[in-house]
Tab-separated table of C-alpha atoms in Angstrom:
chain	number	residue	atom	x	y	z
A	1	UNK	CA	0.000	0.000	0.000
A	2	UNK	CA	1.379	3.408	-0.994
A	3	UNK	CA	1.211	6.716	0.816
A	4	UNK	CA	-1.830	8.007	-1.128
A	5	UNK	CA	-5.023	6.288	-0.004
A	6	UNK	CA	-8.205	7.976	-1.251
A	7	UNK	CA	-11.466	7.705	0.710
A	8	UNK	CA	-13.590	9.808	-1.646
A	9	UNK	CA	-13.288	12.213	-4.536
A	10	UNK	CA	-15.572	14.672	-6.295
A	11	UNK	CA	-15.803	17.100	-9.201
A	12	UNK	CA	-18.089	20.100	-8.684
A	13	UNK	CA	-19.029	22.657	-11.339
A	14	UNK	CA	-21.121	25.795	-11.032
A	15	UNK	CA	-22.380	28.075	-13.779
A	16	UNK	CA	-22.739	31.794	-13.051
A	17	UNK	CA	-25.247	33.459	-15.358
A	18	UNK	CA	-25.061	36.969	-13.862
A	19	UNK	CA	-24.381	38.815	-10.620
A	20	UNK	CA	-27.347	41.169	-10.848
A	21	UNK	CA	-26.286	42.842	-14.077
A	22	UNK	CA	-26.905	41.888	-17.684
A	23	UNK	CA	-26.232	38.260	-18.632
A	24	UNK	CA	-22.851	37.881	-20.360
A	25	UNK	CA	-22.536	36.409	-23.832
A	26	UNK	CA	-21.095	33.286	-22.205
A	27	UNK	CA	-21.805	32.268	-18.578
A	28	UNK	CA	-18.812	31.719	-16.314
A	29	UNK	CA	-18.180	28.111	-15.348
A	30	UNK	CA	-15.962	27.366	-12.404
A	31	UNK	CA	-15.383	24.392	-10.205
A	32	UNK	CA	-13.124	22.107	-8.281
A	33	UNK	CA	-11.928	18.540	-8.173
A	34	UNK	CA	-10.934	17.169	-4.794
A	35	UNK	CA	-9.887	14.008	-3.044
A	36	UNK	CA	-10.048	13.076	0.629
A	37	UNK	CA	-6.829	11.208	1.403
A	38	UNK	CA	-5.543	9.486	4.545
A	39	UNK	CA	-2.728	11.532	6.108
A	40	UNK	CA	0.175	9.096	6.519
A	41	UNK	CA	1.798	11.443	9.056
A	42	UNK	CA	-1.223	12.249	11.236
A	43	UNK	CA	-0.368	12.389	14.921
A	44	UNK	CA	3.394	12.341	14.472
A	45	UNK	CA	6.262	14.439	13.175
A	46	UNK	CA	7.921	13.214	9.984
A	47	UNK	CA	11.122	14.915	8.857
A	48	UNK	CA	10.969	13.849	5.192
A	49	UNK	CA	7.696	14.674	3.418
A	50	UNK	CA	9.167	14.389	-0.094
A	51	UNK	CA	8.046	10.781	-0.748
A	52	UNK	CA	4.419	11.787	-0.043
A	53	UNK	CA	4.750	14.825	-2.308
A	54	UNK	CA	6.126	12.649	-5.120
A	55	UNK	CA	3.286	10.114	-4.837
A	56	UNK	CA	0.717	12.930	-4.916
A	57	UNK	CA	1.726	13.876	-8.478
A	58	UNK	CA	-0.511	11.150	-9.932
A	59	UNK	CA	-3.457	12.338	-7.840
A	60	UNK	CA	-2.816	15.922	-8.943
A	61	UNK	CA	-2.755	14.895	-12.577
A	62	UNK	CA	-5.998	12.930	-12.229
A	63	UNK	CA	-7.860	15.731	-10.443
A	64	UNK	CA	-6.616	18.363	-12.906
A	65	UNK	CA	-7.553	16.209	-15.904
A	66	UNK	CA	-11.026	15.401	-14.517
A	67	UNK	CA	-11.781	19.074	-13.883
A	68	UNK	CA	-10.332	20.293	-17.189
A	69	UNK	CA	-12.413	17.697	-19.033
A	70	UNK	CA	-15.562	18.771	-17.187
A	71	UNK	CA	-15.027	22.460	-18.007
A	72	UNK	CA	-13.574	21.964	-21.486
A	73	UNK	CA	-9.789	22.030	-21.434
A	74	UNK	CA	-9.596	24.704	-24.153
A	75	UNK	CA	-11.951	26.949	-22.134
A	76	UNK	CA	-9.919	27.146	-18.890
A	77	UNK	CA	-8.551	30.640	-18.176
A	78	UNK	CA	-7.972	30.599	-14.396
A	79	UNK	CA	-6.661	28.129	-11.839
A	80	UNK	CA	-5.711	27.552	-8.213
A	81	UNK	CA	-5.112	24.825	-5.647
A	82	UNK	CA	-5.733	24.184	-1.970
A	83	UNK	CA	-5.577	21.671	0.853
A	84	UNK	CA	-7.309	21.172	4.196
A	85	UNK	CA	-5.435	19.074	6.772
A	86	UNK	CA	-7.341	17.328	9.566
A	87	UNK	CA	-6.519	18.415	13.120
A	88	UNK	CA	-4.130	15.495	13.772
A	89	UNK	CA	-1.861	16.865	11.048
A	90	UNK	CA	0.149	20.029	10.479
A	91	UNK	CA	0.106	22.799	7.898
A	92	UNK	CA	3.249	21.435	6.242
A	93	UNK	CA	1.235	18.337	5.291
A	94	UNK	CA	-0.846	20.643	3.074
A	95	UNK	CA	2.246	22.298	1.619
A	96	UNK	CA	3.154	19.059	-0.197
A	97	UNK	CA	0.360	20.034	-2.597
A	98	UNK	CA	2.194	23.148	-3.839
A	99	UNK	CA	4.483	21.163	-6.095
A	100	UNK	CA	2.252	18.137	-6.747
A	101	UNK	CA	-0.923	20.106	-7.505
A	102	UNK	CA	0.730	23.021	-9.295
A	103	UNK	CA	2.851	20.801	-11.509
A	104	UNK	CA	-0.215	18.743	-12.457
A	105	UNK	CA	-2.319	21.794	-13.350
A	106	UNK	CA	0.406	23.162	-15.601
A	107	UNK	CA	0.979	19.814	-17.305
A	108	UNK	CA	-2.718	19.221	-18.023
A	109	UNK	CA	-3.327	22.788	-19.258
A	110	UNK	CA	-0.393	22.927	-21.683
A	111	UNK	CA	2.311	24.513	-19.509
A	112	UNK	CA	0.893	27.994	-18.786
A	113	UNK	CA	3.444	30.288	-17.158
A	114	UNK	CA	1.584	31.924	-14.245
A	115	UNK	CA	2.253	30.631	-10.754
A	116	UNK	CA	-0.651	28.583	-9.380
A	117	UNK	CA	-2.117	30.430	-6.372
A	118	UNK	CA	-2.904	28.396	-3.264
A	119	UNK	CA	-4.540	28.343	0.129
A	120	UNK	CA	-4.285	25.831	2.940
A	121	UNK	CA	-5.591	25.253	6.456
A	122	UNK	CA	-5.668	22.853	9.372
A	123	UNK	CA	-9.311	22.335	10.286
A	124	UNK	CA	-12.112	20.018	11.347
A	125	UNK	CA	-14.535	18.111	9.124
A	126	UNK	CA	-16.862	20.326	7.128
A	127	UNK	CA	-14.465	23.269	6.878
A	128	UNK	CA	-14.818	25.249	3.650
A	129	UNK	CA	-11.654	26.629	2.051
A	130	UNK	CA	-11.571	29.474	-0.451
A	131	UNK	CA	-9.126	28.485	-3.186
A	132	UNK	CA	-7.785	31.596	-4.948
A	133	UNK	CA	-7.880	31.827	-8.732
A	134	UNK	CA	-6.029	33.923	-11.243
A	135	UNK	CA	-5.308	33.868	-14.964
A	136	UNK	CA	-3.261	30.883	-16.137
A	137	UNK	CA	-1.097	33.015	-18.433
A	138	UNK	CA	-0.443	36.159	-16.372
A	139	UNK	CA	-0.967	36.513	-12.639
A	140	UNK	CA	-1.688	40.252	-12.880
A	141	UNK	CA	-4.856	39.945	-14.989
A	142	UNK	CA	-7.146	41.619	-12.457
A	143	UNK	CA	-10.432	40.416	-13.960
A	144	UNK	CA	-9.531	36.817	-13.128
A	145	UNK	CA	-8.863	37.349	-9.387
A	146	UNK	CA	-11.527	35.151	-7.838
A	147	UNK	CA	-11.983	32.144	-5.543
A	148	UNK	CA	-13.750	28.790	-5.514
A	149	UNK	CA	-15.102	27.329	-2.278
A	150	UNK	CA	-14.098	23.703	-1.638
A	151	UNK	CA	-14.826	21.197	1.092
A	152	UNK	CA	-16.719	18.060	2.018
A	153	UNK	CA	-19.193	17.609	4.851
A	154	UNK	CA	-17.444	14.652	6.508
A	155	UNK	CA	-13.834	15.557	5.878
A	156	UNK	CA	-11.140	15.983	6.579
A	157	UNK	CA	-11.351	13.614	9.509
A	158	UNK	CA	-8.482	14.182	11.989
A	159	UNK	CA	-6.232	11.761	10.076
A	160	UNK	CA	-7.093	12.971	6.560
A	161	UNK	CA	-6.264	15.705	4.059
A	162	UNK	CA	-8.535	17.198	1.392
A	163	UNK	CA	-6.504	18.074	-1.706
A	164	UNK	CA	-8.198	20.263	-4.330
A	165	UNK	CA	-7.625	21.949	-7.667
A	166	UNK	CA	-9.868	24.711	-9.002
A	167	UNK	CA	-10.428	26.249	-12.432
A	168	UNK	CA	-12.647	28.778	-14.190
A	169	UNK	CA	-13.502	29.516	-17.801
A	170	UNK	CA	-12.994	33.252	-17.429
A	171	UNK	CA	-12.847	36.202	-15.105
A	172	UNK	CA	-15.490	37.503	-12.734
A	173	UNK	CA	-18.910	38.153	-14.222
A	174	UNK	CA	-19.356	41.929	-14.704
A	175	UNK	CA	-15.676	42.703	-13.947
A	176	UNK	CA	-15.078	46.386	-14.506
A	177	UNK	CA	-12.186	47.515	-12.321
A	178	UNK	CA	-9.513	47.973	-14.961
A	179	UNK	CA	-5.958	46.741	-14.693
A	180	UNK	CA	-4.269	44.334	-17.067
A	181	UNK	CA	-6.800	42.551	-19.286
A	182	UNK	CA	-6.186	39.127	-20.796
A	183	UNK	CA	-6.015	40.577	-24.321
A	184	UNK	CA	-3.151	42.880	-23.201
A	185	UNK	CA	-0.818	40.130	-21.933
A	186	UNK	CA	2.477	40.940	-23.630
A	187	UNK	CA	5.490	39.990	-21.560
A	188	UNK	CA	4.643	36.259	-21.366
A	189	UNK	CA	6.579	35.789	-18.129
A	190	UNK	CA	3.616	34.468	-16.138
A	191	UNK	CA	3.058	37.852	-14.529
A	192	UNK	CA	2.201	40.417	-17.228
């Protein structure tokens, strides 16, 4: 038995038709894919977390692929990742997802350059985490600053971790606060 043991997984999609203003030409679709995984280090300190991080790459790839397929891989414009560690774990157990989840998102989406934003927490079952989103090609595209709520009612149990990826097909509905727009990306360094 390996280090990654999944109890449950889910893909959740929502469609936003408007936020009180006129309906856009195309509704925004955003969602998450998550897995509830046993924490192999719950209740104890482990110096070397790298083997767990390496094994999580396959899970990251699967979650990213499932979500990209559900949204339409060619439609994805924003992404993020997050993890919720049960109370018998530590925040560093969530940090293993930075490399495993971020690498998987980039691989599945064709190697976009923008850093994958993240959030993490240590919490009890039912906790809801806001996973930050931004544009996959340039982190400073203001219209795409958003968040997707993730969580499961019965997890994470004290000895579990919820790992999640999130994506959206565009920026906020009715965005109108200026800043760099996606059609003005020019530097192609992942930022501008």
